[in-house]
Short mmCIF file of C-alpha atoms and ligand atoms in Angstrom, two decimals:
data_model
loop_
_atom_site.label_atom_id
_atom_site.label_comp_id
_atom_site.label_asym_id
_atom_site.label_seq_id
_atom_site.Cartn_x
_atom_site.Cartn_y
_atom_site.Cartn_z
CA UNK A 670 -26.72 3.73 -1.56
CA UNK A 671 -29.41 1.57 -0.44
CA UNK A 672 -30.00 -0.66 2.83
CA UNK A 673 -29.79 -4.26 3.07
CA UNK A 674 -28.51 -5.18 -0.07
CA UNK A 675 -25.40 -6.76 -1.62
CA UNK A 676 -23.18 -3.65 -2.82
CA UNK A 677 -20.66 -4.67 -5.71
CA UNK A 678 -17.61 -2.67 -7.00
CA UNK A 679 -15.26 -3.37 -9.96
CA UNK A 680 -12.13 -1.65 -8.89
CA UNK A 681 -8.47 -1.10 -11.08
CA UNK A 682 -5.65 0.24 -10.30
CA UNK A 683 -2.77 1.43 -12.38
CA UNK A 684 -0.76 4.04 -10.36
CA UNK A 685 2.75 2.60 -10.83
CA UNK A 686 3.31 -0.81 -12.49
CA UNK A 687 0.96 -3.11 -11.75
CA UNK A 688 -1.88 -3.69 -13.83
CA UNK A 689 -4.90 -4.48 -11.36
CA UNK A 690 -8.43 -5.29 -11.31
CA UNK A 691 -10.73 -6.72 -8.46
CA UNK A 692 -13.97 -7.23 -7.76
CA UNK A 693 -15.65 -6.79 -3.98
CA UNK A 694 -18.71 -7.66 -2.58
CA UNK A 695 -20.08 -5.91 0.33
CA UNK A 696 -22.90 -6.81 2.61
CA UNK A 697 -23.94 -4.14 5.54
CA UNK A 698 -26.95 -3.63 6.27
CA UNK A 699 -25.88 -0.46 9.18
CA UNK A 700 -22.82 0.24 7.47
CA UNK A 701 -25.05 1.56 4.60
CA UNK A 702 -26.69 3.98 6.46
CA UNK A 703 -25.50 7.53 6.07
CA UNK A 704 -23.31 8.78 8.76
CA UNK A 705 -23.93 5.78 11.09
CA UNK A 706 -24.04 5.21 14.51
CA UNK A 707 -21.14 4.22 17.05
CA UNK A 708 -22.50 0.73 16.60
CA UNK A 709 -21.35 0.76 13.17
CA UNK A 710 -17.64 0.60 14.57
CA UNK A 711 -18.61 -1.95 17.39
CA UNK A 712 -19.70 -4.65 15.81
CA UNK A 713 -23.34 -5.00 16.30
CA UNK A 714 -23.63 -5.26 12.61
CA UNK A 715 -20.63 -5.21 10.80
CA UNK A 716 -20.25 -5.38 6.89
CA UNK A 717 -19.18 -8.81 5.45
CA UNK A 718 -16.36 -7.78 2.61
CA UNK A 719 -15.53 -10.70 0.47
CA UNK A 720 -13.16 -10.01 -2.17
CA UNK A 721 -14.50 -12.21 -5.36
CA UNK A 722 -11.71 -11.70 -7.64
CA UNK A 723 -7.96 -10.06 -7.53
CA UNK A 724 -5.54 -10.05 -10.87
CA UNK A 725 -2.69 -8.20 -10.98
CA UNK A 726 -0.34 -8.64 -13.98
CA UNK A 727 2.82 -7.30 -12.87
CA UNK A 728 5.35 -5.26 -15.53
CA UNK A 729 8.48 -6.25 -13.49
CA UNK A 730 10.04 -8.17 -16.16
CA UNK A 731 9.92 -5.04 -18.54
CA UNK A 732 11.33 -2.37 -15.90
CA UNK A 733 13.97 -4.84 -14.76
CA UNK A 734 15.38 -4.67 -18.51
CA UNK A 735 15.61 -0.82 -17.96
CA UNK A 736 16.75 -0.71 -14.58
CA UNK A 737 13.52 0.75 -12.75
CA UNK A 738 9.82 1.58 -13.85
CA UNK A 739 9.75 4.23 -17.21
CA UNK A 740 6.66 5.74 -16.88
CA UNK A 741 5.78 5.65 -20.23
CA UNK A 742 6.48 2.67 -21.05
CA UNK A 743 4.57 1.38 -17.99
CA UNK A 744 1.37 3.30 -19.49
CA UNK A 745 1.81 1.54 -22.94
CA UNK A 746 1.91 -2.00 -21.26
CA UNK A 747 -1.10 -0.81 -19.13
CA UNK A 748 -2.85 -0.11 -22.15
CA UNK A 749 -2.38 -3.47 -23.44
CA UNK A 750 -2.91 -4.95 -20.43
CA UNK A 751 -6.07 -3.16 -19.10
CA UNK A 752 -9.15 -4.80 -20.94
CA UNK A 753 -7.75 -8.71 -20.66
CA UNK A 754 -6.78 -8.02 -16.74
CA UNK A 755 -10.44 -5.97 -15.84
CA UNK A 756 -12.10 -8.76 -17.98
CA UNK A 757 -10.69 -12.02 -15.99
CA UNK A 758 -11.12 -10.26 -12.96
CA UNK A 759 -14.92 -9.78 -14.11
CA UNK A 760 -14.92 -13.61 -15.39
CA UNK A 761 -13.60 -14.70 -11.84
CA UNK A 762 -16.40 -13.16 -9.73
CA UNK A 763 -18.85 -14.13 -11.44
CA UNK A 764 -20.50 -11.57 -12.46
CA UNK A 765 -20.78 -9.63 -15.20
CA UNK A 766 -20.51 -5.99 -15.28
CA UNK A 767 -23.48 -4.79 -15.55
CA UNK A 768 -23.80 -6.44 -11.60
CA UNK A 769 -20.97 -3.94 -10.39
CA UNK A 770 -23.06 -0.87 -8.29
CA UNK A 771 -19.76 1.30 -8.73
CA UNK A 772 -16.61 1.22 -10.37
CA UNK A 773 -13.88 2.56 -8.29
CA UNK A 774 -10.51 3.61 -9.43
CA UNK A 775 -7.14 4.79 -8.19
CA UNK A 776 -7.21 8.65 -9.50
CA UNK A 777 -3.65 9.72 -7.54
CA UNK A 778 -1.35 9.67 -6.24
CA UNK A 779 1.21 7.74 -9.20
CA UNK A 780 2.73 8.09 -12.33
CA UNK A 781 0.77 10.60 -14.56
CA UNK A 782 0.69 8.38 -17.95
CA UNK A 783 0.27 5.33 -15.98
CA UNK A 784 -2.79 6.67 -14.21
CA UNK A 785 -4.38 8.31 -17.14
CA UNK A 786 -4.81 4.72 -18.51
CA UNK A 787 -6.55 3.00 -15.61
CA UNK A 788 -9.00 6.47 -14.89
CA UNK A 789 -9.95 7.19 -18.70
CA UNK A 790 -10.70 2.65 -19.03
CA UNK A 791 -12.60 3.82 -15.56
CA UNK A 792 -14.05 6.68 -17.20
CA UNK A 793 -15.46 5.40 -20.34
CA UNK A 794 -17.22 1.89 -18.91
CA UNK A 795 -18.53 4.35 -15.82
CA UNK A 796 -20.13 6.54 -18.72
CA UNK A 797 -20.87 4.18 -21.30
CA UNK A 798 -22.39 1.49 -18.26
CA UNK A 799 -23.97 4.50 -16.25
CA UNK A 800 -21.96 2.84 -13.20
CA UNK A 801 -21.45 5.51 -10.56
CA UNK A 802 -17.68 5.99 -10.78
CA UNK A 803 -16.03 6.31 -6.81
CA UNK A 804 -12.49 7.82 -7.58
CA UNK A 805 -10.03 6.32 -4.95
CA UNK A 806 -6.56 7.73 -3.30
CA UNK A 807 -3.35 4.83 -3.76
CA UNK A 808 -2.54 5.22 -0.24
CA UNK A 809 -6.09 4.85 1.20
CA UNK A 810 -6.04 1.59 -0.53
CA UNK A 811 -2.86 1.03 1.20
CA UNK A 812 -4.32 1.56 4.48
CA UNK A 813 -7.53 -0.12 3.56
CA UNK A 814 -5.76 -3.38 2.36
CA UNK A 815 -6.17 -5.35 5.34
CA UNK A 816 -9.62 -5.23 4.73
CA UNK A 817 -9.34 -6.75 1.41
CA UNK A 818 -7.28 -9.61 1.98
CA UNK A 819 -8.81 -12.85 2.49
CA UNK A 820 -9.23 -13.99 5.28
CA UNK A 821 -10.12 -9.82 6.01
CA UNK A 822 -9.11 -8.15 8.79
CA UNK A 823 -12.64 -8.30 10.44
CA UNK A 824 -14.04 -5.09 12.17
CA UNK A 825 -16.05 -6.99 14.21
CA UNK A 826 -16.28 -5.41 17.92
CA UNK A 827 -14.95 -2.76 16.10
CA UNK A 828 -13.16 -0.16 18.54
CA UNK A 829 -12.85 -2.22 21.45
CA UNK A 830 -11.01 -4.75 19.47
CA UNK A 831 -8.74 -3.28 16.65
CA UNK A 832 -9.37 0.28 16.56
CA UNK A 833 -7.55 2.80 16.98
CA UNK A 834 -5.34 0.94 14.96
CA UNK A 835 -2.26 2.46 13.72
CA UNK A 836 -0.61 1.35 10.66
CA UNK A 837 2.67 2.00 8.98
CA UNK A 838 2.65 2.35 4.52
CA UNK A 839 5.94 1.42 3.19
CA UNK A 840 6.01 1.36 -0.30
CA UNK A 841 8.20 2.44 -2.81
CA UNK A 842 6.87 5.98 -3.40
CA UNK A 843 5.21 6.21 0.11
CA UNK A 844 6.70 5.95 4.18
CA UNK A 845 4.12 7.06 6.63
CA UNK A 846 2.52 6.11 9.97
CA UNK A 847 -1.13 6.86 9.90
CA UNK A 848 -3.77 6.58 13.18
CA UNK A 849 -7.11 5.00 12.30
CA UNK A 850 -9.96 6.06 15.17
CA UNK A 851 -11.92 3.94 13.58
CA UNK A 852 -12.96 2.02 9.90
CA UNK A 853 -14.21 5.51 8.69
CA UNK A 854 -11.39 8.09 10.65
CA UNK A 855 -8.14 8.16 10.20
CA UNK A 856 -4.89 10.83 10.46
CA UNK A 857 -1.85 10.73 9.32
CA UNK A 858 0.76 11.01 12.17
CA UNK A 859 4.05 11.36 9.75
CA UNK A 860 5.75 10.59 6.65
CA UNK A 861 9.22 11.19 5.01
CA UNK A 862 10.29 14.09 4.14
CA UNK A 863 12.51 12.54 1.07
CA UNK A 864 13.03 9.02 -0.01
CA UNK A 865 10.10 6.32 0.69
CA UNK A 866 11.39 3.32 2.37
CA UNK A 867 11.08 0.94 -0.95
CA UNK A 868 12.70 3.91 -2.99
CA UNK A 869 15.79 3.34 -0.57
CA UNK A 870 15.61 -0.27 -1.02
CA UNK A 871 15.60 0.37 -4.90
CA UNK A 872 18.54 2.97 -5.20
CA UNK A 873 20.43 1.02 -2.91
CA UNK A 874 20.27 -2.45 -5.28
CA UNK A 875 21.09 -0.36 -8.23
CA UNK A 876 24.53 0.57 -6.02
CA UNK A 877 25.40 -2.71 -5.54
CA UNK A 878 24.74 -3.74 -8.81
CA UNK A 879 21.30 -5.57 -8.00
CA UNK A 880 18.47 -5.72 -10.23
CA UNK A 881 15.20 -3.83 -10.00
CA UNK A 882 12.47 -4.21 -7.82
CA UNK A 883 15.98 -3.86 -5.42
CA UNK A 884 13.47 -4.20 -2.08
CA UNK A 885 13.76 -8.33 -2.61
CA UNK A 886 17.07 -8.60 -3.69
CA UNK A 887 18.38 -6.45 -0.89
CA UNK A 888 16.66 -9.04 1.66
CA UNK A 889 17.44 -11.77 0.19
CA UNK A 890 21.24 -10.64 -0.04
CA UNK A 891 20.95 -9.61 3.41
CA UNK A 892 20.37 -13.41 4.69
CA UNK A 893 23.65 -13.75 3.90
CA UNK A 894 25.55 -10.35 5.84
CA UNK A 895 26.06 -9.06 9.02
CA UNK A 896 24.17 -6.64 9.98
CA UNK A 897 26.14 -4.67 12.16
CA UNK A 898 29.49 -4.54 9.92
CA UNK A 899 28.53 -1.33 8.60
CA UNK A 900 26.52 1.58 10.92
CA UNK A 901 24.58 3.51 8.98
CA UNK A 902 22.57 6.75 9.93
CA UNK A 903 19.28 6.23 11.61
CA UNK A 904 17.63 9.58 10.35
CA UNK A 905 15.51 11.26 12.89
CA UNK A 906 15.20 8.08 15.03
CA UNK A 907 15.03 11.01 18.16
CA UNK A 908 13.40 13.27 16.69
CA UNK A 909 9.93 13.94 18.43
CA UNK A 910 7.51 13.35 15.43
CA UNK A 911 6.77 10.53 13.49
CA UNK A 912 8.58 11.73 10.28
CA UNK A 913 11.18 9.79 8.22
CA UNK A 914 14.29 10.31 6.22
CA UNK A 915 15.85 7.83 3.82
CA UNK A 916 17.99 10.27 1.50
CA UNK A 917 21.10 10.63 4.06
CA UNK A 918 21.50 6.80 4.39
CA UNK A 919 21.68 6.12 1.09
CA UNK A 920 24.25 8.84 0.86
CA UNK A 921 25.92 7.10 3.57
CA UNK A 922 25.83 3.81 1.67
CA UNK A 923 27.28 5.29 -1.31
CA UNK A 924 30.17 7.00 0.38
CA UNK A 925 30.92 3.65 1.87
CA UNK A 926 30.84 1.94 -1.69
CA UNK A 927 33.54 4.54 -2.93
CA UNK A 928 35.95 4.46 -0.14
CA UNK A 929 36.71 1.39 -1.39
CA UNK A 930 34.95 0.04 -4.91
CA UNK A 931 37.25 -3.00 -5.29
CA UNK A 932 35.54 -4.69 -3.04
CA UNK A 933 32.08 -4.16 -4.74
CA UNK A 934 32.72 -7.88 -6.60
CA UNK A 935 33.15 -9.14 -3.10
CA UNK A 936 29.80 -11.43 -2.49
CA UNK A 937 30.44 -11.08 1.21
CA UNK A 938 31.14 -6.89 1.69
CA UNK A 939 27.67 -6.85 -0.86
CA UNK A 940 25.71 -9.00 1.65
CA UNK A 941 26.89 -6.88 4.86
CA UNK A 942 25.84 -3.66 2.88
CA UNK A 943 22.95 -5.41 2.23
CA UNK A 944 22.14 -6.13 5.54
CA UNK A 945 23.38 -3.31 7.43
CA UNK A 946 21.60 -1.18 5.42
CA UNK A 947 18.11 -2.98 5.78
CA UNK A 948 19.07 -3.46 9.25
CA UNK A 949 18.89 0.83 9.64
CA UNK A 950 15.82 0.98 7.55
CA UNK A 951 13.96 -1.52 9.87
CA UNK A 952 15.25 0.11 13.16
CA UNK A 953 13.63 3.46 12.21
CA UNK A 954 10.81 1.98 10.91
CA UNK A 955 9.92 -0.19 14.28
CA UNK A 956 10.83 2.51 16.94
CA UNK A 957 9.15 5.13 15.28
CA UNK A 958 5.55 2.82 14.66
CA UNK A 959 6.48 1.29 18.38
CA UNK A 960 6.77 5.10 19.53
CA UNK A 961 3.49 6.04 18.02
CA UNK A 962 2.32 3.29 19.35
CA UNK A 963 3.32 4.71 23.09
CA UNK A 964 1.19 7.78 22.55
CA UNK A 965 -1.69 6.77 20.75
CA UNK A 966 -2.10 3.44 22.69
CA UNK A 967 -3.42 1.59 19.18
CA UNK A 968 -5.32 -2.00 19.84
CA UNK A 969 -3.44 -3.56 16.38
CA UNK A 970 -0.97 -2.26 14.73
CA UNK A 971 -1.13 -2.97 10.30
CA UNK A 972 2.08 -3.10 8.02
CA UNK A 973 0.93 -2.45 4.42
CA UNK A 974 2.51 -1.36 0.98
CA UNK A 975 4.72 -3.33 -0.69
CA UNK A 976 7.79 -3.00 2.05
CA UNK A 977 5.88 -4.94 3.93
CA UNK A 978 6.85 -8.16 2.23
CA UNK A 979 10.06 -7.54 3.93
CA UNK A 980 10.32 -10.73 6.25
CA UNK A 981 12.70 -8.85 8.60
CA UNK A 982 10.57 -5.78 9.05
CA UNK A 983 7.57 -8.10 9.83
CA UNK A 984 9.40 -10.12 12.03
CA UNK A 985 10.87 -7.13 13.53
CA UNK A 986 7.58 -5.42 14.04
CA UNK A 987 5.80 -8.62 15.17
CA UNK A 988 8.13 -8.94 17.92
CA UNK A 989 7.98 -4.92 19.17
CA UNK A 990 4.48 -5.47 18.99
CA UNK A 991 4.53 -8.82 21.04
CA UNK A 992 6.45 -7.04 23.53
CA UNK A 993 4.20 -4.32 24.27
CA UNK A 994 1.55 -6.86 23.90
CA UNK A 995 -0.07 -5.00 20.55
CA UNK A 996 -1.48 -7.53 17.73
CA UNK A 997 0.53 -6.68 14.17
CA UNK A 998 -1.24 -7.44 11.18
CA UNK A 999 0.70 -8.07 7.75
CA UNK A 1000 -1.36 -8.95 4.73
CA UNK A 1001 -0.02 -11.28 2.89
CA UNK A 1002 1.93 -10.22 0.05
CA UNK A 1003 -0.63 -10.07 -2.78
CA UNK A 1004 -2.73 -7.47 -0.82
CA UNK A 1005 0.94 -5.62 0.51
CA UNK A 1006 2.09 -5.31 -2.59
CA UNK A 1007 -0.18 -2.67 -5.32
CA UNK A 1008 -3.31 -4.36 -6.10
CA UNK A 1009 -6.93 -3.75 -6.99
CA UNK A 1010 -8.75 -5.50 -3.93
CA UNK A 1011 -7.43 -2.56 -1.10
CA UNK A 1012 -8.37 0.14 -3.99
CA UNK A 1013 -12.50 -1.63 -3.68
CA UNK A 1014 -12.46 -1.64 -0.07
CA UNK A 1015 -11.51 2.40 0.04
CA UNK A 1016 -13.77 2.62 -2.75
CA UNK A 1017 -16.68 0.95 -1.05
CA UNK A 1018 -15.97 2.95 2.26
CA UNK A 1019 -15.79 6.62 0.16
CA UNK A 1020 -19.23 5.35 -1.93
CA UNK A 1021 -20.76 4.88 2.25
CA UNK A 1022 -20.12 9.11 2.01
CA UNK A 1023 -22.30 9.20 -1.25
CA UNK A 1024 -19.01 10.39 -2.95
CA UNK A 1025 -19.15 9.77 -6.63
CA UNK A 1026 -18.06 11.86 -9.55
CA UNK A 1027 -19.00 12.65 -13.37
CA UNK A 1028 -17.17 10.58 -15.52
CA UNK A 1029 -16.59 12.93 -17.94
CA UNK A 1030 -14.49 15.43 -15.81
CA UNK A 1031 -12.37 13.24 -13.28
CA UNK A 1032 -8.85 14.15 -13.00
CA UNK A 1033 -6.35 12.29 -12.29
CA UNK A 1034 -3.14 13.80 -9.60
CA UNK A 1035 -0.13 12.30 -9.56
CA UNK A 1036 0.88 13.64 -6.19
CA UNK A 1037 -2.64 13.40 -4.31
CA UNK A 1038 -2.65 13.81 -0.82
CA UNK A 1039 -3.98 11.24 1.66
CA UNK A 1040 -6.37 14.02 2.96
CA UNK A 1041 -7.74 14.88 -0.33
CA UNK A 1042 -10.63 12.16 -1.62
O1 KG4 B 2459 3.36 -0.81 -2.68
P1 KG4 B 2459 4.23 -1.15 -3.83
O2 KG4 B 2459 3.95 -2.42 -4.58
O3 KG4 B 2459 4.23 0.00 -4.89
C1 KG4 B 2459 4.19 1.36 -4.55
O4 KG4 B 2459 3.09 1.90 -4.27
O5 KG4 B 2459 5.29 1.94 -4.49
O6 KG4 B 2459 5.74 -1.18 -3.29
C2 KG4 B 2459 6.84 -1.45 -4.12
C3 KG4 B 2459 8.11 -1.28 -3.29
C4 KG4 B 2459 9.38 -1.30 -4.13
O7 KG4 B 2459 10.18 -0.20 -3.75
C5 KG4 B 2459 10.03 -2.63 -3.73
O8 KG4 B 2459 11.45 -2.61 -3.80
C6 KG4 B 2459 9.56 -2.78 -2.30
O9 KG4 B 2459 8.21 -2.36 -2.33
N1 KG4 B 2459 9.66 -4.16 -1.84
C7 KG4 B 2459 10.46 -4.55 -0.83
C8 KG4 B 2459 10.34 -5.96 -0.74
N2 KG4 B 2459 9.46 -6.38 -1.69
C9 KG4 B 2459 9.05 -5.26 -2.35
N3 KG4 B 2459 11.26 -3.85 -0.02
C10 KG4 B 2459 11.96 -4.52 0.91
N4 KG4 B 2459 11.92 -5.87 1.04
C11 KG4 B 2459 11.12 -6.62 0.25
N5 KG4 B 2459 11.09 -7.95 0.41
ZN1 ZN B 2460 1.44 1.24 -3.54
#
């Protein structure tokens, strides 16, 4: 990658059901440099990320027909979607492909026939362009999205000012609390050990009879309960680790829905489900970030994935945060939620290691680790 110079990267994503293209520009002139300096982190020069385009065509309206996402009929509509969505994204920079220094693309983890559509359309303009392709992990994207979202999370003074950083990835095929040393370091400190958070959300609005995505009915349902008429399990709230479990409350929730199904018509007994159940969710979720938090000492603390729209956790988590006097940054929804912009950002920040691959023999993993690329 070369010095001083305007670096621009065509990213898409299409791990679950969003069909996603953006288009970053980067300038850095230390950033750039091959395993960089301290200074890189504290701000001396600092790279100016401007994301020039984000278009996400969701397929919510075809999964809510068939009660959650079918993965292959989210790879046919990401077939038909693909070209038009990579194209406007393209049209709104700009620019015109042949600008883009790398395309990145989300290679794992996801659905496998939803994947294969987004990394062979990656594949074949990489190869036919001779663009170096940068292949990029979902949940670093995740934990990169802050960086994306406009205005971005600036690393500007660098360590002394938001790093270490710890964030916490809800999504709805993801839970986990990850430590960020700094823009190019990170570890992950836990995860669940069953159901993501948003998978809870989802199973539990197909119990009540909500439709799918469940995580925004559930909330909005919730307005109306109470959240303490029902106490549900807080899984491993004690424990001393940073891992999650969201199977046994949604057991819980289910036994409670059979002891007595007549009242499942009942607006009001839905709502304090609703809520009660949210109201566990967000309890574990807080303590355990706020108990990371303890140890690690973080300067910010970052909600991402697409739980994070959740305007009780936010609130919830804004207000730990307050009290311990920690920052908590929440980007707003269209970078929370799956999108292309937080897949450039990783990409741009795996292209700094030189890390490219041949086009012709990327693979895509539908249960790729955070640690691997
Ligand atoms: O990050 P994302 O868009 O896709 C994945 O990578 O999984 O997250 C989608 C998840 C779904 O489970 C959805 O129900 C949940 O985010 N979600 C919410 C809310 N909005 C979306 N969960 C709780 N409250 C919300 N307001
Ligand atoms: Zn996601």
């Amino acid at each position: 990658m070369e010095n001083n110079k305007t670096i621009k990267i065509l990213a898409i994503e299409t791990s679950c059901d969003e069909t996603a293209a953006a288009v970053l520009s980067v300038q850095s002139p230390s950033l750039l440099r091959e395993g960089g300096s301290r200074s890189d982190t504290e701000g001396l020069e600092f790279p100016k990320i401007r994301t020039l385009s984000s278009v996400i065509k969701s397929q919510i309206e075809l999964h809510k027909k068939m009660g959650g996402v079918v993965p292959e009929a989210a790879a046919r509509a990401h077939v038909k979607y693909i070209r038009p969505v990579v194209e406007k994204a393209i049209d709104n920079s700009k620019l015109i492909i042949d600008d883009m220094d790398y395309i990145a693309v989300t290679a794992g983890p996801g659905l496998l026939p939803s994947l294969l559509v987004g990394v062979e359309f990656a594949k074949a303009l990489s190869y036919a362009l001779n663009i170096p392709l940068i292949p990029v992990n979902h949940m670093l994207g995740h934990l990169y999205s802050p960086f994306a979202a406009s205005p971005p999370l600036t690393i500007r003074g660098g360590r002394g000012v938001i790093f270490p950083m710890i964030s916490l990835i809800v999504s709805g095929g993801h839970t986990m609390i990850v430590l960020m040393k700094d823009i190019k370091n990170y570890r992950v400190l836990g995860q669940t050990v069953d159901d993501a958070a948003g998978e809870a959300f989802d199973k539990v609005a197909k119990m009540i009879g909500l439709p799918y995505p469940g995580g925004p009915e559930i909330a909005m349902l919730a307005q109306t309960g109470n959240s303490n008429a029902f106490t549900f399990p807080r899984a491993m709230l004690n424990s001393d680790d940073f891992m999650f479990s969201f199977s046994g409350l949604k057991t819980a929730v289910l036994y409670q829905l059979r002891k007595d199904e007549s009242r499942l018509t009942d607006d009001a007994y839905r709502a304090d489900i609703a809520a009660s159940f949210q109201q566990a969710v967000v309890d574990v979720l807080v303590e355990k970030t706020m108990r990371a938090a303890g140890k690690h000492m973080p300067k910010s603390i970052v909600l991402a994935g697409g739980v994070a729209a959740n305007l009780h956790l936010r609130k919830s988590l804004i207000e730990a945060g307050d009290h311990r006097g920690i920052p908590v940054h929440a980007p707003e929804l269209q970078y929370a939620l799956d999108n292309a912009a937080m897949i450039s950002v990783a990409g741009y920040y795996r292209a700094l290691r030189g890390i490219s691959v041949d086009p012709l023999t990327l693979q895509v993993n539908p249960s790729l680790d955070i640690g691997q690329i």
